[in-house]
Amino acid sequence: MLFILSIGGSILAKELKPESFMAYAAALKELSSEHDIVVITGGGAAARDYINVARCTGSNEVECDYIGIDITRLNAKLLISALGDAAYNGVPHDYREAEKALNSGKIVVMGGVIPGQTTDAVGAILTEYLNAKMFVIATAVDGVYSADPREDPNAVKYDTMTPAELVKTVITTEMKAGSKSPVDPLAAKIIERCDFETIVMDGSNPQNVLNVVMQEANNTERENVVYLGTRIISKKI
Ligand code: UTP
């Protein structure tokens, strides 16, 4: 079964230490013994720092996006390094290259592809394009909330929601380079358009991500699956 996994840079490269890359690499290797995986790595704090400097020195939003993309691709290279032989040796530049890389039978790791979106949108488009079983977003928050839980103490977490509800929740997110949201608005619209299952979860422990994917792969009865985070429910299933 093919899974698409988006790992936030805020998780993978929070402090840019080898340990977080090695821990994810170990979990991904375990997963790849049974499943195909494409991983999309985010840019995290480094992307935002670089984008801030670029903006202050005169770069426009698209130029800032290109800088963000470069950082996401650097994080992909670090994860490929940690995966060693288990990874496809290269960072695909677009969706078709990712499809070809998958034929290697190895774990494919990539970053951003074009300005105007985040790596969540890359993962959403790949999920549809490659007919993946599901899209998992491992991020710094434990799901989708009615408002930003770091700013609003009354924010409520959704255990499940429809793609339309997801769009409604995230659509007000500012679409500037480096903007923060658990799911970017474009990704939400793609999830709504294509109607595939998506889980947004806390990615700080790679073993939890591994467990969720394994459960999803082995259970056909949705009731039996223990969810961490928010599940965006597809009408197709
Ligand atoms: P991320 O996907 O890392 O955004 O891309 P994020 O929401 O900050 O995610 P975390 O913090 O890693 O969880 C970083 C920036 O790179 C540009 C955007 O400017 C984005 O904000 N980017 C990324 C693109 O322009 N296109 C892409 O396909 C991917």
GROMACS .gro file of C-alpha atoms and ligand atoms in nm:
model
  266
    1MET     CA    1   0.000   0.000   0.000
    2LEU     CA    2   0.121   0.349  -0.080
    3PHE     CA    3   0.116   0.622   0.185
    4ILE     CA    4   0.205   0.988   0.145
    5LEU     CA    5   0.356   1.141   0.457
    6SER     CA    6   0.414   1.511   0.506
    7ILE     CA    7   0.657   1.578   0.793
    8GLY     CA    8   0.664   1.939   0.912
    9GLY     CA    9   1.002   2.105   0.927
   10SER     CA   10   0.894   2.218   1.272
   11ILE     CA   11   0.913   1.849   1.370
   12LEU     CA   12   1.203   1.716   1.169
   13ALA     CA   13   1.437   2.012   1.186
   14LYS     CA   14   1.317   2.187   1.499
   15GLU     CA   15   1.673   2.230   1.625
   16LEU     CA   16   1.848   2.078   1.325
   17LYS     CA   17   1.993   1.782   1.515
   18PRO     CA   18   2.084   1.445   1.360
   19GLU     CA   19   1.873   1.259   1.620
   20SER     CA   20   1.536   1.368   1.482
   21PHE     CA   21   1.633   1.267   1.128
   22MET     CA   22   1.769   0.932   1.251
   23ALA     CA   23   1.454   0.863   1.457
   24TYR     CA   24   1.230   0.929   1.157
   25ALA     CA   25   1.458   0.727   0.932
   26ALA     CA   26   1.427   0.425   1.166
   27ALA     CA   27   1.045   0.446   1.167
   28LEU     CA   28   1.028   0.494   0.790
   29LYS     CA   29   1.254   0.194   0.725
   30GLU     CA   30   1.025  -0.021   0.937
   31LEU     CA   31   0.724   0.105   0.746
   32SER     CA   32   0.889   0.051   0.409
   33SER     CA   33   0.934  -0.321   0.476
   34GLU     CA   34   0.556  -0.349   0.419
   35HIS     CA   35   0.452  -0.035   0.234
   36ASP     CA   36   0.557   0.220  -0.025
   37ILE     CA   37   0.613   0.569   0.108
   38VAL     CA   38   0.668   0.914  -0.034
   39VAL     CA   39   0.778   1.163   0.231
   40ILE     CA   40   0.752   1.539   0.188
   41THR     CA   41   0.969   1.736   0.428
   42GLY     CA   42   0.877   2.086   0.542
   43GLY     CA   43   1.107   2.381   0.598
   44GLY     CA   44   1.032   2.470   0.961
   45ALA     CA   45   1.198   2.757   1.146
   46ALA     CA   46   1.493   2.776   0.907
   47ALA     CA   47   1.259   2.839   0.613
   48ARG     CA   48   1.082   3.116   0.804
   49ASP     CA   49   1.416   3.274   0.911
   50TYR     CA   50   1.549   3.273   0.556
   51ILE     CA   51   1.218   3.404   0.420
   52ASN     CA   52   1.215   3.688   0.676
   53VAL     CA   53   1.563   3.799   0.577
   54ALA     CA   54   1.479   3.773   0.207
   55ARG     CA   55   1.159   3.977   0.254
   56CYS     CA   56   1.342   4.245   0.456
   57THR     CA   57   1.614   4.269   0.193
   58GLY     CA   58   1.363   4.327  -0.086
   59SER     CA   59   1.257   3.985  -0.220
   60ASN     CA   60   0.896   3.957  -0.331
   61GLU     CA   61   0.663   3.675  -0.212
   62VAL     CA   62   0.745   3.440  -0.500
   63GLU     CA   63   1.119   3.486  -0.447
   64CYS     CA   64   1.059   3.412  -0.077
   65ASP     CA   65   0.866   3.097  -0.173
   66TYR     CA   66   1.163   2.979  -0.383
   67ILE     CA   67   1.388   3.025  -0.079
   68GLY     CA   68   1.139   2.826   0.131
   69ILE     CA   69   1.141   2.550  -0.132
   70ASP     CA   70   1.521   2.534  -0.119
   71ILE     CA   71   1.509   2.480   0.259
   72THR     CA   72   1.245   2.206   0.232
   73ARG     CA   73   1.469   2.032  -0.023
   74LEU     CA   74   1.769   2.064   0.208
   75ASN     CA   75   1.569   1.892   0.483
   76ALA     CA   76   1.478   1.621   0.229
   77LYS     CA   77   1.850   1.570   0.160
   78LEU     CA   78   1.921   1.531   0.532
   79LEU     CA   79   1.646   1.269   0.566
   80ILE     CA   80   1.779   1.087   0.259
   81SER     CA   81   2.122   1.088   0.424
   82ALA     CA   82   1.973   0.939   0.742
   83LEU     CA   83   1.786   0.672   0.542
   84GLY     CA   84   2.100   0.559   0.358
   85ASP     CA   85   2.035   0.276   0.111
   86ALA     CA   86   1.663   0.265   0.199
   87ALA     CA   87   1.607   0.599   0.023
   88TYR     CA   88   1.591   0.687  -0.345
   89ASN     CA   89   1.907   0.888  -0.400
   90GLY     CA   90   1.773   1.219  -0.526
   91VAL     CA   91   1.508   1.479  -0.446
   92PRO     CA   92   1.234   1.480  -0.713
   93HIS     CA   93   1.158   1.829  -0.847
   94ASP     CA   94   0.795   1.755  -0.933
   95TYR     CA   95   0.514   1.498  -0.914
   96ARG     CA   96   0.613   1.305  -1.226
   97GLU     CA   97   0.971   1.272  -1.107
   98ALA     CA   98   0.836   1.141  -0.775
   99GLU     CA   99   0.632   0.879  -0.963
  100LYS     CA  100   0.941   0.762  -1.153
  101ALA     CA  101   1.149   0.758  -0.833
  102LEU     CA  102   0.888   0.529  -0.670
  103ASN     CA  103   0.967   0.263  -0.931
  104SER     CA  104   1.303   0.220  -0.754
  105GLY     CA  105   1.111   0.045  -0.474
  106LYS     CA  106   1.283   0.275  -0.225
  107ILE     CA  107   1.151   0.547   0.005
  108VAL     CA  108   1.112   0.868  -0.195
  109VAL     CA  109   1.179   1.195  -0.012
  110MET     CA  110   1.106   1.536  -0.158
  111GLY     CA  111   1.037   1.896  -0.058
  112GLY     CA  112   0.845   2.178  -0.220
  113VAL     CA  113   0.791   2.211  -0.593
  114ILE     CA  114   0.636   2.545  -0.694
  115PRO     CA  115   0.571   2.885  -0.530
  116GLY     CA  116   0.233   2.975  -0.384
  117GLN     CA  117   0.177   2.673  -0.161
  118THR     CA  118   0.337   2.468   0.117
  119THR     CA  119   0.451   2.108   0.133
  120ASP     CA  120   0.100   2.011   0.255
  121ALA     CA  121  -0.025   2.091  -0.095
  122VAL     CA  122   0.258   1.886  -0.246
  123GLY     CA  123   0.149   1.590  -0.033
  124ALA     CA  124  -0.220   1.637  -0.119
  125ILE     CA  125  -0.153   1.651  -0.495
  126LEU     CA  126   0.075   1.346  -0.475
  127THR     CA  127  -0.187   1.149  -0.281
  128GLU     CA  128  -0.434   1.198  -0.564
  129TYR     CA  129  -0.182   1.163  -0.848
  130LEU     CA  130  -0.032   0.838  -0.719
  131ASN     CA  131  -0.367   0.698  -0.593
  132ALA     CA  132  -0.221   0.657  -0.245
  133LYS     CA  133  -0.419   0.486   0.030
  134MET     CA  134  -0.407   0.798   0.244
  135PHE     CA  135  -0.234   1.124   0.328
  136VAL     CA  136  -0.079   1.169   0.673
  137ILE     CA  137   0.031   1.514   0.790
  138ALA     CA  138   0.272   1.486   1.085
  139THR     CA  139   0.301   1.831   1.231
  140ALA     CA  140   0.373   2.033   1.547
  141VAL     CA  141   0.008   2.045   1.659
  142ASP     CA  142  -0.201   1.741   1.746
  143GLY     CA  143  -0.476   1.805   1.495
  144VAL     CA  144  -0.698   2.069   1.342
  145TYR     CA  145  -0.849   2.319   1.587
  146SER     CA  146  -1.134   2.567   1.550
  147ALA     CA  147  -0.871   2.842   1.606
  148ASP     CA  148  -0.495   2.852   1.670
  149PRO     CA  149  -0.462   2.678   2.012
  150ARG     CA  150  -0.142   2.873   2.085
  151GLU     CA  151  -0.335   3.199   2.064
  152ASP     CA  152  -0.692   3.109   2.160
  153PRO     CA  153  -0.746   2.911   2.487
  154ASN     CA  154  -1.104   2.834   2.375
  155ALA     CA  155  -0.990   2.659   2.057
  156VAL     CA  156  -1.152   2.316   2.020
  157LYS     CA  157  -0.985   2.020   1.849
  158TYR     CA  158  -1.180   1.827   1.587
  159ASP     CA  159  -1.147   1.447   1.612
  160THR     CA  160  -1.307   1.410   1.271
  161MET     CA  161  -1.425   1.654   1.010
  162THR     CA  162  -1.535   1.661   0.648
  163PRO     CA  163  -1.314   1.812   0.377
  164ALA     CA  164  -1.565   2.101   0.348
  165GLU     CA  165  -1.532   2.171   0.722
  166LEU     CA  166  -1.153   2.164   0.688
  167VAL     CA  167  -1.166   2.420   0.406
  168LYS     CA  168  -1.394   2.645   0.611
  169THR     CA  169  -1.157   2.624   0.910
  170VAL     CA  170  -0.830   2.701   0.731
  171ILE     CA  171  -0.946   2.928   0.448
  172THR     CA  172  -0.875   3.247   0.642
  173THR     CA  173  -0.504   3.151   0.676
  174GLU     CA  174  -0.283   3.419   0.525
  175MET     CA  175  -0.117   3.285   0.209
  176LYS     CA  176   0.225   3.447   0.240
  177ALA     CA  177   0.561   3.273   0.216
  178GLY     CA  178   0.629   3.102   0.549
  179SER     CA  179   0.269   3.133   0.679
  180LYS     CA  180   0.164   2.892   0.954
  181SER     CA  181  -0.144   2.668   0.957
  182PRO     CA  182  -0.186   2.294   1.036
  183VAL     CA  183  -0.307   2.247   0.675
  184ASP     CA  184  -0.257   2.513   0.410
  185PRO     CA  185  -0.573   2.637   0.233
  186LEU     CA  186  -0.469   2.503  -0.107
  187ALA     CA  187  -0.405   2.157   0.040
  188ALA     CA  188  -0.749   2.170   0.206
  189LYS     CA  189  -0.915   2.255  -0.127
  190ILE     CA  190  -0.733   1.966  -0.296
  191ILE     CA  191  -0.841   1.728  -0.018
  192GLU     CA  192  -1.199   1.851  -0.076
  193ARG     CA  193  -1.174   1.820  -0.454
  194CYS     CA  194  -1.020   1.474  -0.455
  195ASP     CA  195  -1.192   1.339  -0.142
  196PHE     CA  196  -0.925   1.108   0.001
  197GLU     CA  197  -0.867   1.022   0.366
  198THR     CA  198  -0.627   1.248   0.554
  199ILE     CA  199  -0.497   1.240   0.910
  200VAL     CA  200  -0.342   1.546   1.074
  201MET     CA  201  -0.144   1.441   1.380
  202ASP     CA  202   0.131   1.531   1.624
  203GLY     CA  203   0.450   1.414   1.455
  204SER     CA  204   0.689   1.468   1.744
  205ASN     CA  205   0.716   1.092   1.805
  206PRO     CA  206   0.787   0.905   1.478
  207GLN     CA  207   0.673   0.578   1.638
  208ASN     CA  208   0.321   0.722   1.677
  209VAL     CA  209   0.317   0.810   1.309
  210LEU     CA  210   0.435   0.458   1.227
  211ASN     CA  211   0.159   0.308   1.445
  212VAL     CA  212  -0.112   0.514   1.282
  213VAL     CA  213  -0.002   0.420   0.930
  214MET     CA  214   0.026   0.051   1.025
  215GLN     CA  215  -0.324   0.060   1.177
  216GLU     CA  216  -0.463   0.226   0.870
  217ALA     CA  217  -0.304  -0.034   0.647
  218ASN     CA  218  -0.420  -0.332   0.848
  219ASN     CA  219  -0.775  -0.228   0.938
  220THR     CA  220  -1.060  -0.210   0.698
  221GLU     CA  221  -1.306  -0.141   0.981
  222ARG     CA  222  -1.262   0.227   1.055
  223GLU     CA  223  -1.420   0.186   1.398
  224ASN     CA  224  -1.127  -0.029   1.512
  225VAL     CA  225  -0.863   0.229   1.441
  226VAL     CA  226  -0.730   0.436   1.729
  227TYR     CA  227  -0.693   0.792   1.601
  228LEU     CA  228  -0.442   1.044   1.713
  229GLY     CA  229  -0.515   1.390   1.583
  230THR     CA  230  -0.785   1.482   1.335
  231ARG     CA  231  -0.923   1.259   1.062
  232ILE     CA  232  -1.065   1.422   0.753
  233ILE     CA  233  -1.324   1.174   0.641
  234SER     CA  234  -1.369   1.082   0.278
  235LYS     CA  235  -1.715   1.006   0.143
  236LYS     CA  236  -1.556   0.743  -0.083
  237ILE     CA  237  -1.487   0.496   0.201
  238UTP     P1  238   0.657   2.434   0.445
  238UTP     O1  239   0.577   2.336   0.375
  238UTP     O2  240   0.761   2.394   0.539
  238UTP     O3  241   0.557   2.533   0.519
  238UTP     O4  242   0.722   2.532   0.339
  238UTP     P2  243   0.518   2.541   0.672
  238UTP     O5  244   0.370   2.560   0.674
  238UTP     O6  245   0.604   2.649   0.729
  238UTP     O7  246   0.545   2.399   0.737
  238UTP     P3  247   0.632   2.349   0.863
  238UTP     O8  248   0.666   2.464   0.954
  238UTP     O9  249   0.752   2.287   0.801
  238UTP    O10  250   0.541   2.251   0.928
  238UTP     C1  251   0.799   2.645   0.376
  238UTP     C2  252   0.776   2.756   0.278
  238UTP    O11  253   0.831   2.717   0.148
  238UTP     C3  254   0.749   2.767   0.044
  238UTP     C4  255   0.637   2.850   0.112
  238UTP    O12  256   0.681   2.984   0.123
  238UTP     C5  257   0.629   2.785   0.250
  238UTP    O13  258   0.573   2.873   0.346
  238UTP     N1  259   0.698   2.655  -0.041
  238UTP     C6  260   0.699   2.525   0.004
  238UTP     C7  261   0.648   2.683  -0.168
  238UTP    O14  262   0.643   2.799  -0.211
  238UTP     N2  263   0.607   2.579  -0.247
  238UTP     C8  264   0.611   2.448  -0.207
  238UTP    O15  265   0.572   2.359  -0.287
  238UTP     C9  266   0.655   2.422  -0.076
   0.00000   0.00000   0.00000
